[in-house]
JSON list of C-alpha atoms in Angstrom, two decimals:
[
{"chain": "A", "resi": 1, "resn": "UNK", "atom": "CA", "xyz": [0.00, 0.00, 0.00]},
{"chain": "A", "resi": 2, "resn": "UNK", "atom": "CA", "xyz": [1.38, 3.37, -0.85]},
{"chain": "A", "resi": 3, "resn": "UNK", "atom": "CA", "xyz": [2.17, 5.87, 2.00]},
{"chain": "A", "resi": 4, "resn": "UNK", "atom": "CA", "xyz": [-0.34, 8.44, 0.81]},
{"chain": "A", "resi": 5, "resn": "UNK", "atom": "CA", "xyz": [-3.09, 5.82, 0.70]},
{"chain": "A", "resi": 6, "resn": "UNK", "atom": "CA", "xyz": [-2.31, 4.71, 4.30]},
{"chain": "A", "resi": 7, "resn": "UNK", "atom": "CA", "xyz": [-2.39, 8.33, 5.54]},
{"chain": "A", "resi": 8, "resn": "UNK", "atom": "CA", "xyz": [-5.69, 8.86, 3.78]},
{"chain": "A", "resi": 9, "resn": "UNK", "atom": "CA", "xyz": [-7.18, 5.83, 5.50]},
{"chain": "A", "resi": 10, "resn": "UNK", "atom": "CA", "xyz": [-6.00, 6.93, 8.99]},
{"chain": "A", "resi": 11, "resn": "UNK", "atom": "CA", "xyz": [-7.22, 10.49, 8.45]},
{"chain": "A", "resi": 12, "resn": "UNK", "atom": "CA", "xyz": [-10.67, 9.24, 7.60]},
{"chain": "A", "resi": 13, "resn": "UNK", "atom": "CA", "xyz": [-10.72, 6.98, 10.64]},
{"chain": "A", "resi": 14, "resn": "UNK", "atom": "CA", "xyz": [-10.78, 3.96, 8.50]},
{"chain": "A", "resi": 15, "resn": "UNK", "atom": "CA", "xyz": [-9.19, 0.82, 9.80]},
{"chain": "A", "resi": 16, "resn": "UNK", "atom": "CA", "xyz": [-6.26, -0.78, 8.11]},
{"chain": "A", "resi": 17, "resn": "UNK", "atom": "CA", "xyz": [-8.43, -3.77, 7.54]},
{"chain": "A", "resi": 18, "resn": "UNK", "atom": "CA", "xyz": [-10.95, -1.80, 5.55]},
{"chain": "A", "resi": 19, "resn": "UNK", "atom": "CA", "xyz": [-8.17, -0.26, 3.52]},
{"chain": "A", "resi": 20, "resn": "UNK", "atom": "CA", "xyz": [-6.72, -3.66, 2.99]},
{"chain": "A", "resi": 21, "resn": "UNK", "atom": "CA", "xyz": [-10.17, -4.84, 1.93]},
{"chain": "A", "resi": 22, "resn": "UNK", "atom": "CA", "xyz": [-10.34, -1.96, -0.54]},
{"chain": "A", "resi": 23, "resn": "UNK", "atom": "CA", "xyz": [-6.95, -2.89, -1.87]},
{"chain": "A", "resi": 24, "resn": "UNK", "atom": "CA", "xyz": [-8.01, -6.50, -2.12]},
{"chain": "A", "resi": 25, "resn": "UNK", "atom": "CA", "xyz": [-11.15, -5.45, -3.99]},
{"chain": "A", "resi": 26, "resn": "UNK", "atom": "CA", "xyz": [-9.08, -3.27, -6.27]},
{"chain": "A", "resi": 27, "resn": "UNK", "atom": "CA", "xyz": [-6.66, -6.09, -6.77]},
{"chain": "A", "resi": 28, "resn": "UNK", "atom": "CA", "xyz": [-9.53, -8.49, -7.49]},
{"chain": "A", "resi": 29, "resn": "UNK", "atom": "CA", "xyz": [-11.01, -6.08, -9.97]},
{"chain": "A", "resi": 30, "resn": "UNK", "atom": "CA", "xyz": [-7.71, -6.06, -11.78]},
{"chain": "A", "resi": 31, "resn": "UNK", "atom": "CA", "xyz": [-7.79, -9.85, -12.15]},
{"chain": "A", "resi": 32, "resn": "UNK", "atom": "CA", "xyz": [-8.44, -10.92, -15.73]},
{"chain": "A", "resi": 33, "resn": "UNK", "atom": "CA", "xyz": [-11.99, -12.04, -16.26]},
{"chain": "A", "resi": 34, "resn": "UNK", "atom": "CA", "xyz": [-12.25, -15.54, -17.61]},
{"chain": "A", "resi": 35, "resn": "UNK", "atom": "CA", "xyz": [-13.73, -15.37, -21.09]},
{"chain": "A", "resi": 36, "resn": "UNK", "atom": "CA", "xyz": [-17.20, -16.75, -21.42]},
{"chain": "A", "resi": 37, "resn": "UNK", "atom": "CA", "xyz": [-17.29, -20.00, -23.34]},
{"chain": "A", "resi": 38, "resn": "UNK", "atom": "CA", "xyz": [-17.50, -19.49, -27.07]},
{"chain": "A", "resi": 39, "resn": "UNK", "atom": "CA", "xyz": [-20.95, -20.18, -28.45]},
{"chain": "A", "resi": 40, "resn": "UNK", "atom": "CA", "xyz": [-21.30, -23.37, -30.40]},
{"chain": "A", "resi": 41, "resn": "UNK", "atom": "CA", "xyz": [-20.95, -22.64, -34.09]},
{"chain": "A", "resi": 42, "resn": "UNK", "atom": "CA", "xyz": [-24.27, -22.68, -35.90]},
{"chain": "A", "resi": 43, "resn": "UNK", "atom": "CA", "xyz": [-24.89, -25.73, -38.02]},
{"chain": "A", "resi": 44, "resn": "UNK", "atom": "CA", "xyz": [-24.10, -24.93, -41.65]},
{"chain": "A", "resi": 45, "resn": "UNK", "atom": "CA", "xyz": [-27.11, -24.27, -43.83]},
{"chain": "A", "resi": 46, "resn": "UNK", "atom": "CA", "xyz": [-27.82, -27.13, -46.13]},
{"chain": "A", "resi": 47, "resn": "UNK", "atom": "CA", "xyz": [-29.00, -25.78, -49.46]},
{"chain": "A", "resi": 48, "resn": "UNK", "atom": "CA", "xyz": [-31.62, -27.88, -51.20]},
{"chain": "A", "resi": 49, "resn": "UNK", "atom": "CA", "xyz": [-30.32, -29.66, -54.25]},
{"chain": "A", "resi": 50, "resn": "UNK", "atom": "CA", "xyz": [-30.89, -27.59, -57.34]},
{"chain": "A", "resi": 51, "resn": "UNK", "atom": "CA", "xyz": [-32.67, -29.46, -60.11]},
{"chain": "A", "resi": 52, "resn": "UNK", "atom": "CA", "xyz": [-30.81, -29.81, -63.34]},
{"chain": "A", "resi": 53, "resn": "UNK", "atom": "CA", "xyz": [-31.96, -27.64, -66.19]},
{"chain": "A", "resi": 54, "resn": "UNK", "atom": "CA", "xyz": [-35.05, -29.14, -67.72]},
{"chain": "A", "resi": 55, "resn": "UNK", "atom": "CA", "xyz": [-37.40, -28.16, -70.51]},
{"chain": "A", "resi": 56, "resn": "UNK", "atom": "CA", "xyz": [-40.65, -26.68, -69.22]},
{"chain": "A", "resi": 57, "resn": "UNK", "atom": "CA", "xyz": [-43.58, -25.44, -71.28]},
{"chain": "A", "resi": 58, "resn": "UNK", "atom": "CA", "xyz": [-42.09, -21.97, -70.83]},
{"chain": "A", "resi": 59, "resn": "UNK", "atom": "CA", "xyz": [-38.61, -22.85, -72.12]},
{"chain": "A", "resi": 60, "resn": "UNK", "atom": "CA", "xyz": [-35.21, -24.10, -70.99]},
{"chain": "A", "resi": 61, "resn": "UNK", "atom": "CA", "xyz": [-32.92, -22.34, -68.50]},
{"chain": "A", "resi": 62, "resn": "UNK", "atom": "CA", "xyz": [-32.47, -18.73, -69.63]},
{"chain": "A", "resi": 63, "resn": "UNK", "atom": "CA", "xyz": [-34.23, -19.42, -72.95]},
{"chain": "A", "resi": 64, "resn": "UNK", "atom": "CA", "xyz": [-37.80, -18.39, -72.25]},
{"chain": "A", "resi": 65, "resn": "UNK", "atom": "CA", "xyz": [-40.98, -18.12, -74.24]},
{"chain": "A", "resi": 66, "resn": "UNK", "atom": "CA", "xyz": [-41.77, -14.41, -74.38]},
{"chain": "A", "resi": 67, "resn": "UNK", "atom": "CA", "xyz": [-38.17, -13.16, -74.38]},
{"chain": "A", "resi": 68, "resn": "UNK", "atom": "CA", "xyz": [-37.10, -10.75, -77.10]},
{"chain": "A", "resi": 69, "resn": "UNK", "atom": "CA", "xyz": [-34.44, -11.20, -79.76]},
{"chain": "A", "resi": 70, "resn": "UNK", "atom": "CA", "xyz": [-32.37, -8.52, -77.99]},
{"chain": "A", "resi": 71, "resn": "UNK", "atom": "CA", "xyz": [-32.49, -10.54, -74.74]},
{"chain": "A", "resi": 72, "resn": "UNK", "atom": "CA", "xyz": [-31.58, -13.68, -76.68]},
{"chain": "A", "resi": 73, "resn": "UNK", "atom": "CA", "xyz": [-28.55, -12.00, -78.26]},
{"chain": "A", "resi": 74, "resn": "UNK", "atom": "CA", "xyz": [-27.37, -10.86, -74.82]},
{"chain": "A", "resi": 75, "resn": "UNK", "atom": "CA", "xyz": [-26.94, -14.48, -73.68]},
{"chain": "A", "resi": 76, "resn": "UNK", "atom": "CA", "xyz": [-23.58, -16.29, -74.00]},
{"chain": "A", "resi": 77, "resn": "UNK", "atom": "CA", "xyz": [-23.03, -17.88, -77.42]},
{"chain": "A", "resi": 78, "resn": "UNK", "atom": "CA", "xyz": [-23.33, -16.65, -80.95]},
{"chain": "A", "resi": 79, "resn": "UNK", "atom": "CA", "xyz": [-26.96, -16.04, -81.83]},
{"chain": "A", "resi": 80, "resn": "UNK", "atom": "CA", "xyz": [-28.14, -16.92, -85.31]},
{"chain": "A", "resi": 81, "resn": "UNK", "atom": "CA", "xyz": [-31.41, -15.45, -86.57]},
{"chain": "A", "resi": 82, "resn": "UNK", "atom": "CA", "xyz": [-33.11, -16.85, -89.67]},
{"chain": "A", "resi": 83, "resn": "UNK", "atom": "CA", "xyz": [-36.24, -15.17, -90.99]},
{"chain": "A", "resi": 84, "resn": "UNK", "atom": "CA", "xyz": [-38.76, -16.92, -93.21]},
{"chain": "A", "resi": 85, "resn": "UNK", "atom": "CA", "xyz": [-38.52, -14.10, -95.72]},
{"chain": "A", "resi": 86, "resn": "UNK", "atom": "CA", "xyz": [-35.78, -11.50, -95.07]},
{"chain": "A", "resi": 87, "resn": "UNK", "atom": "CA", "xyz": [-37.40, -9.23, -97.66]},
{"chain": "A", "resi": 88, "resn": "UNK", "atom": "CA", "xyz": [-40.55, -9.05, -95.56]},
{"chain": "A", "resi": 89, "resn": "UNK", "atom": "CA", "xyz": [-40.33, -5.82, -93.52]},
{"chain": "A", "resi": 90, "resn": "UNK", "atom": "CA", "xyz": [-42.62, -7.31, -90.88]},
{"chain": "A", "resi": 91, "resn": "UNK", "atom": "CA", "xyz": [-40.38, -10.40, -90.43]},
{"chain": "A", "resi": 92, "resn": "UNK", "atom": "CA", "xyz": [-43.42, -12.23, -89.08]},
{"chain": "A", "resi": 93, "resn": "UNK", "atom": "CA", "xyz": [-41.83, -15.65, -88.47]},
{"chain": "A", "resi": 94, "resn": "UNK", "atom": "CA", "xyz": [-38.31, -16.92, -88.00]},
{"chain": "A", "resi": 95, "resn": "UNK", "atom": "CA", "xyz": [-35.98, -19.14, -86.00]},
{"chain": "A", "resi": 96, "resn": "UNK", "atom": "CA", "xyz": [-33.16, -18.35, -83.62]},
{"chain": "A", "resi": 97, "resn": "UNK", "atom": "CA", "xyz": [-30.42, -20.54, -82.18]},
{"chain": "A", "resi": 98, "resn": "UNK", "atom": "CA", "xyz": [-27.40, -20.19, -79.90]},
{"chain": "A", "resi": 99, "resn": "UNK", "atom": "CA", "xyz": [-24.13, -22.08, -80.25]},
{"chain": "A", "resi": 100, "resn": "UNK", "atom": "CA", "xyz": [-24.21, -22.71, -76.49]},
{"chain": "A", "resi": 101, "resn": "UNK", "atom": "CA", "xyz": [-27.42, -24.77, -76.84]},
{"chain": "A", "resi": 102, "resn": "UNK", "atom": "CA", "xyz": [-26.93, -27.22, -79.71]},
{"chain": "A", "resi": 103, "resn": "UNK", "atom": "CA", "xyz": [-30.10, -29.10, -80.58]},
{"chain": "A", "resi": 104, "resn": "UNK", "atom": "CA", "xyz": [-32.41, -26.27, -79.48]},
{"chain": "A", "resi": 105, "resn": "UNK", "atom": "CA", "xyz": [-34.06, -23.72, -81.75]},
{"chain": "A", "resi": 106, "resn": "UNK", "atom": "CA", "xyz": [-36.51, -20.94, -80.91]},
{"chain": "A", "resi": 107, "resn": "UNK", "atom": "CA", "xyz": [-39.40, -19.92, -83.14]},
{"chain": "A", "resi": 108, "resn": "UNK", "atom": "CA", "xyz": [-39.90, -16.17, -83.40]},
{"chain": "A", "resi": 109, "resn": "UNK", "atom": "CA", "xyz": [-43.08, -14.22, -83.98]},
{"chain": "A", "resi": 110, "resn": "UNK", "atom": "CA", "xyz": [-41.73, -10.81, -84.87]},
{"chain": "A", "resi": 111, "resn": "UNK", "atom": "CA", "xyz": [-39.03, -10.22, -82.24]},
{"chain": "A", "resi": 112, "resn": "UNK", "atom": "CA", "xyz": [-40.49, -12.51, -79.57]},
{"chain": "A", "resi": 113, "resn": "UNK", "atom": "CA", "xyz": [-39.72, -16.17, -78.82]},
{"chain": "A", "resi": 114, "resn": "UNK", "atom": "CA", "xyz": [-42.97, -18.14, -78.97]},
{"chain": "A", "resi": 115, "resn": "UNK", "atom": "CA", "xyz": [-41.86, -21.77, -79.25]},
{"chain": "A", "resi": 116, "resn": "UNK", "atom": "CA", "xyz": [-38.85, -24.01, -78.64]},
{"chain": "A", "resi": 117, "resn": "UNK", "atom": "CA", "xyz": [-38.00, -27.05, -80.76]},
{"chain": "A", "resi": 118, "resn": "UNK", "atom": "CA", "xyz": [-35.89, -29.81, -79.19]},
{"chain": "A", "resi": 119, "resn": "UNK", "atom": "CA", "xyz": [-34.03, -32.22, -81.47]},
{"chain": "A", "resi": 120, "resn": "UNK", "atom": "CA", "xyz": [-31.35, -33.63, -79.12]},
{"chain": "A", "resi": 121, "resn": "UNK", "atom": "CA", "xyz": [-31.63, -36.19, -76.29]},
{"chain": "A", "resi": 122, "resn": "UNK", "atom": "CA", "xyz": [-29.59, -33.96, -73.96]},
{"chain": "A", "resi": 123, "resn": "UNK", "atom": "CA", "xyz": [-32.66, -31.94, -72.95]},
{"chain": "A", "resi": 124, "resn": "UNK", "atom": "CA", "xyz": [-35.24, -33.69, -70.80]},
{"chain": "A", "resi": 125, "resn": "UNK", "atom": "CA", "xyz": [-38.62, -32.27, -69.87]},
{"chain": "A", "resi": 126, "resn": "UNK", "atom": "CA", "xyz": [-39.49, -31.49, -66.25]},
{"chain": "A", "resi": 127, "resn": "UNK", "atom": "CA", "xyz": [-41.12, -34.94, -66.08]},
{"chain": "A", "resi": 128, "resn": "UNK", "atom": "CA", "xyz": [-38.10, -36.70, -67.61]},
{"chain": "A", "resi": 129, "resn": "UNK", "atom": "CA", "xyz": [-39.19, -37.22, -71.22]},
{"chain": "A", "resi": 130, "resn": "UNK", "atom": "CA", "xyz": [-36.57, -36.79, -73.93]},
{"chain": "A", "resi": 131, "resn": "UNK", "atom": "CA", "xyz": [-35.78, -37.43, -77.59]},
{"chain": "A", "resi": 132, "resn": "UNK", "atom": "CA", "xyz": [-35.07, -41.12, -78.22]},
{"chain": "A", "resi": 133, "resn": "UNK", "atom": "CA", "xyz": [-37.54, -42.46, -75.64]},
{"chain": "A", "resi": 134, "resn": "UNK", "atom": "CA", "xyz": [-40.11, -44.99, -76.73]},
{"chain": "A", "resi": 135, "resn": "UNK", "atom": "CA", "xyz": [-43.76, -44.08, -77.12]},
{"chain": "A", "resi": 136, "resn": "UNK", "atom": "CA", "xyz": [-44.52, -46.44, -74.25]},
{"chain": "A", "resi": 137, "resn": "UNK", "atom": "CA", "xyz": [-42.14, -44.55, -71.95]},
{"chain": "A", "resi": 138, "resn": "UNK", "atom": "CA", "xyz": [-43.70, -41.19, -72.84]},
{"chain": "A", "resi": 139, "resn": "UNK", "atom": "CA", "xyz": [-47.20, -42.57, -72.26]},
{"chain": "A", "resi": 140, "resn": "UNK", "atom": "CA", "xyz": [-46.13, -43.96, -68.89]},
{"chain": "A", "resi": 141, "resn": "UNK", "atom": "CA", "xyz": [-44.79, -40.53, -67.87]},
{"chain": "A", "resi": 142, "resn": "UNK", "atom": "CA", "xyz": [-47.84, -38.45, -68.84]},
{"chain": "A", "resi": 143, "resn": "UNK", "atom": "CA", "xyz": [-50.61, -41.02, -68.53]},
{"chain": "A", "resi": 144, "resn": "UNK", "atom": "CA", "xyz": [-54.11, -39.86, -69.32]},
{"chain": "A", "resi": 145, "resn": "UNK", "atom": "CA", "xyz": [-52.92, -36.27, -69.80]},
{"chain": "A", "resi": 146, "resn": "UNK", "atom": "CA", "xyz": [-51.38, -37.35, -73.13]},
{"chain": "A", "resi": 147, "resn": "UNK", "atom": "CA", "xyz": [-53.42, -37.39, -76.32]},
{"chain": "A", "resi": 148, "resn": "UNK", "atom": "CA", "xyz": [-52.28, -39.53, -79.28]},
{"chain": "A", "resi": 149, "resn": "UNK", "atom": "CA", "xyz": [-52.96, -38.48, -82.87]},
{"chain": "A", "resi": 150, "resn": "UNK", "atom": "CA", "xyz": [-51.67, -39.71, -86.25]},
{"chain": "A", "resi": 151, "resn": "UNK", "atom": "CA", "xyz": [-48.67, -37.73, -87.47]},
{"chain": "A", "resi": 152, "resn": "UNK", "atom": "CA", "xyz": [-49.80, -35.34, -90.26]},
{"chain": "A", "resi": 153, "resn": "UNK", "atom": "CA", "xyz": [-47.17, -36.79, -92.64]},
{"chain": "A", "resi": 154, "resn": "UNK", "atom": "CA", "xyz": [-46.15, -40.23, -91.40]},
{"chain": "A", "resi": 155, "resn": "UNK", "atom": "CA", "xyz": [-49.43, -41.37, -89.80]},
{"chain": "A", "resi": 156, "resn": "UNK", "atom": "CA", "xyz": [-50.97, -43.74, -89.08]},
{"chain": "A", "resi": 157, "resn": "UNK", "atom": "CA", "xyz": [-47.57, -45.25, -88.23]},
{"chain": "A", "resi": 158, "resn": "UNK", "atom": "CA", "xyz": [-46.03, -42.06, -86.85]},
{"chain": "A", "resi": 159, "resn": "UNK", "atom": "CA", "xyz": [-47.76, -40.15, -84.06]},
{"chain": "A", "resi": 160, "resn": "UNK", "atom": "CA", "xyz": [-48.17, -36.83, -82.34]},
{"chain": "A", "resi": 161, "resn": "UNK", "atom": "CA", "xyz": [-48.13, -37.27, -78.57]},
{"chain": "A", "resi": 162, "resn": "UNK", "atom": "CA", "xyz": [-49.84, -34.12, -77.31]},
{"chain": "A", "resi": 163, "resn": "UNK", "atom": "CA", "xyz": [-49.71, -32.63, -73.84]},
{"chain": "A", "resi": 164, "resn": "UNK", "atom": "CA", "xyz": [-52.12, -29.72, -73.50]},
{"chain": "A", "resi": 165, "resn": "UNK", "atom": "CA", "xyz": [-54.81, -28.76, -71.06]},
{"chain": "A", "resi": 166, "resn": "UNK", "atom": "CA", "xyz": [-58.00, -27.27, -72.52]},
{"chain": "A", "resi": 167, "resn": "UNK", "atom": "CA", "xyz": [-57.80, -23.49, -72.80]},
{"chain": "A", "resi": 168, "resn": "UNK", "atom": "CA", "xyz": [-54.18, -23.50, -71.60]},
{"chain": "A", "resi": 169, "resn": "UNK", "atom": "CA", "xyz": [-51.97, -20.94, -73.39]},
{"chain": "A", "resi": 170, "resn": "UNK", "atom": "CA", "xyz": [-48.98, -23.36, -73.48]},
{"chain": "A", "resi": 171, "resn": "UNK", "atom": "CA", "xyz": [-48.49, -26.91, -74.69]},
{"chain": "A", "resi": 172, "resn": "UNK", "atom": "CA", "xyz": [-46.10, -29.63, -75.91]},
{"chain": "A", "resi": 173, "resn": "UNK", "atom": "CA", "xyz": [-46.06, -32.06, -78.85]},
{"chain": "A", "resi": 174, "resn": "UNK", "atom": "CA", "xyz": [-43.78, -35.08, -79.26]},
{"chain": "A", "resi": 175, "resn": "UNK", "atom": "CA", "xyz": [-43.25, -36.33, -82.83]},
{"chain": "A", "resi": 176, "resn": "UNK", "atom": "CA", "xyz": [-42.63, -40.07, -83.18]},
{"chain": "A", "resi": 177, "resn": "UNK", "atom": "CA", "xyz": [-41.98, -42.62, -85.91]},
{"chain": "A", "resi": 178, "resn": "UNK", "atom": "CA", "xyz": [-44.41, -44.97, -84.20]},
{"chain": "A", "resi": 179, "resn": "UNK", "atom": "CA", "xyz": [-41.72, -46.35, -81.90]},
{"chain": "A", "resi": 180, "resn": "UNK", "atom": "CA", "xyz": [-39.61, -43.55, -80.47]},
{"chain": "A", "resi": 181, "resn": "UNK", "atom": "CA", "xyz": [-39.57, -39.76, -80.08]},
{"chain": "A", "resi": 182, "resn": "UNK", "atom": "CA", "xyz": [-37.80, -37.97, -82.94]},
{"chain": "A", "resi": 183, "resn": "UNK", "atom": "CA", "xyz": [-38.20, -34.42, -81.56]},
{"chain": "A", "resi": 184, "resn": "UNK", "atom": "CA", "xyz": [-40.59, -32.33, -79.51]},
{"chain": "A", "resi": 185, "resn": "UNK", "atom": "CA", "xyz": [-41.62, -28.73, -79.10]},
{"chain": "A", "resi": 186, "resn": "UNK", "atom": "CA", "xyz": [-42.98, -26.54, -76.31]},
{"chain": "A", "resi": 187, "resn": "UNK", "atom": "CA", "xyz": [-44.34, -23.01, -76.05]},
{"chain": "A", "resi": 188, "resn": "UNK", "atom": "CA", "xyz": [-47.40, -21.00, -76.97]},
{"chain": "A", "resi": 189, "resn": "UNK", "atom": "CA", "xyz": [-50.11, -23.43, -77.97]},
{"chain": "A", "resi": 190, "resn": "UNK", "atom": "CA", "xyz": [-51.01, -21.68, -81.23]},
{"chain": "A", "resi": 191, "resn": "UNK", "atom": "CA", "xyz": [-47.45, -21.88, -82.56]},
{"chain": "A", "resi": 192, "resn": "UNK", "atom": "CA", "xyz": [-46.74, -25.34, -81.10]},
{"chain": "A", "resi": 193, "resn": "UNK", "atom": "CA", "xyz": [-49.47, -26.68, -83.40]},
{"chain": "A", "resi": 194, "resn": "UNK", "atom": "CA", "xyz": [-47.77, -25.37, -86.56]},
{"chain": "A", "resi": 195, "resn": "UNK", "atom": "CA", "xyz": [-46.85, -28.51, -88.47]},
{"chain": "A", "resi": 196, "resn": "UNK", "atom": "CA", "xyz": [-44.17, -26.95, -90.67]},
{"chain": "A", "resi": 197, "resn": "UNK", "atom": "CA", "xyz": [-42.84, -24.27, -88.36]},
{"chain": "A", "resi": 198, "resn": "UNK", "atom": "CA", "xyz": [-42.57, -21.01, -90.26]},
{"chain": "A", "resi": 199, "resn": "UNK", "atom": "CA", "xyz": [-43.31, -22.61, -93.67]}
]
């Protein structure tokens, strides 16, 4: 205890004990405080598995029914635009494709994507149907929701397997040779029904 502190204690009539107590308290207050136990780390968030890109009635990945040609050209890959009649100032119908999506082509009505044609087995529908599957497999996937019609050119052997709800704005048609799916198309129902695309 310093001399000045002892004199201060005696002048105030305080006992040495109380001063010692004060010192002890001061000393105790100077003791390092044990750190509180670290909180248990939170369990890491488990992200749900992201589904692989699949073909929906509205399109595939960033390729969407309703997108514009400008939006299409902004995507990675070289965009190729083919119009039915380049001399037609209205450019009513055409097709677009991207090198990053081989086997996919987009039908255009003016400058808007209205339909997608799938010619490669790499692209499965949301329900798992793809080019190369048998008619039986497609029928097993869609059940009673699927309507079977003769193909306009190769029927009655070849078929159209049609998925469309009454009054729905979107639909899907699988073309077959009577045994397996050759290609299919999705998008706006009016354009999906075009047999020869833009022809």
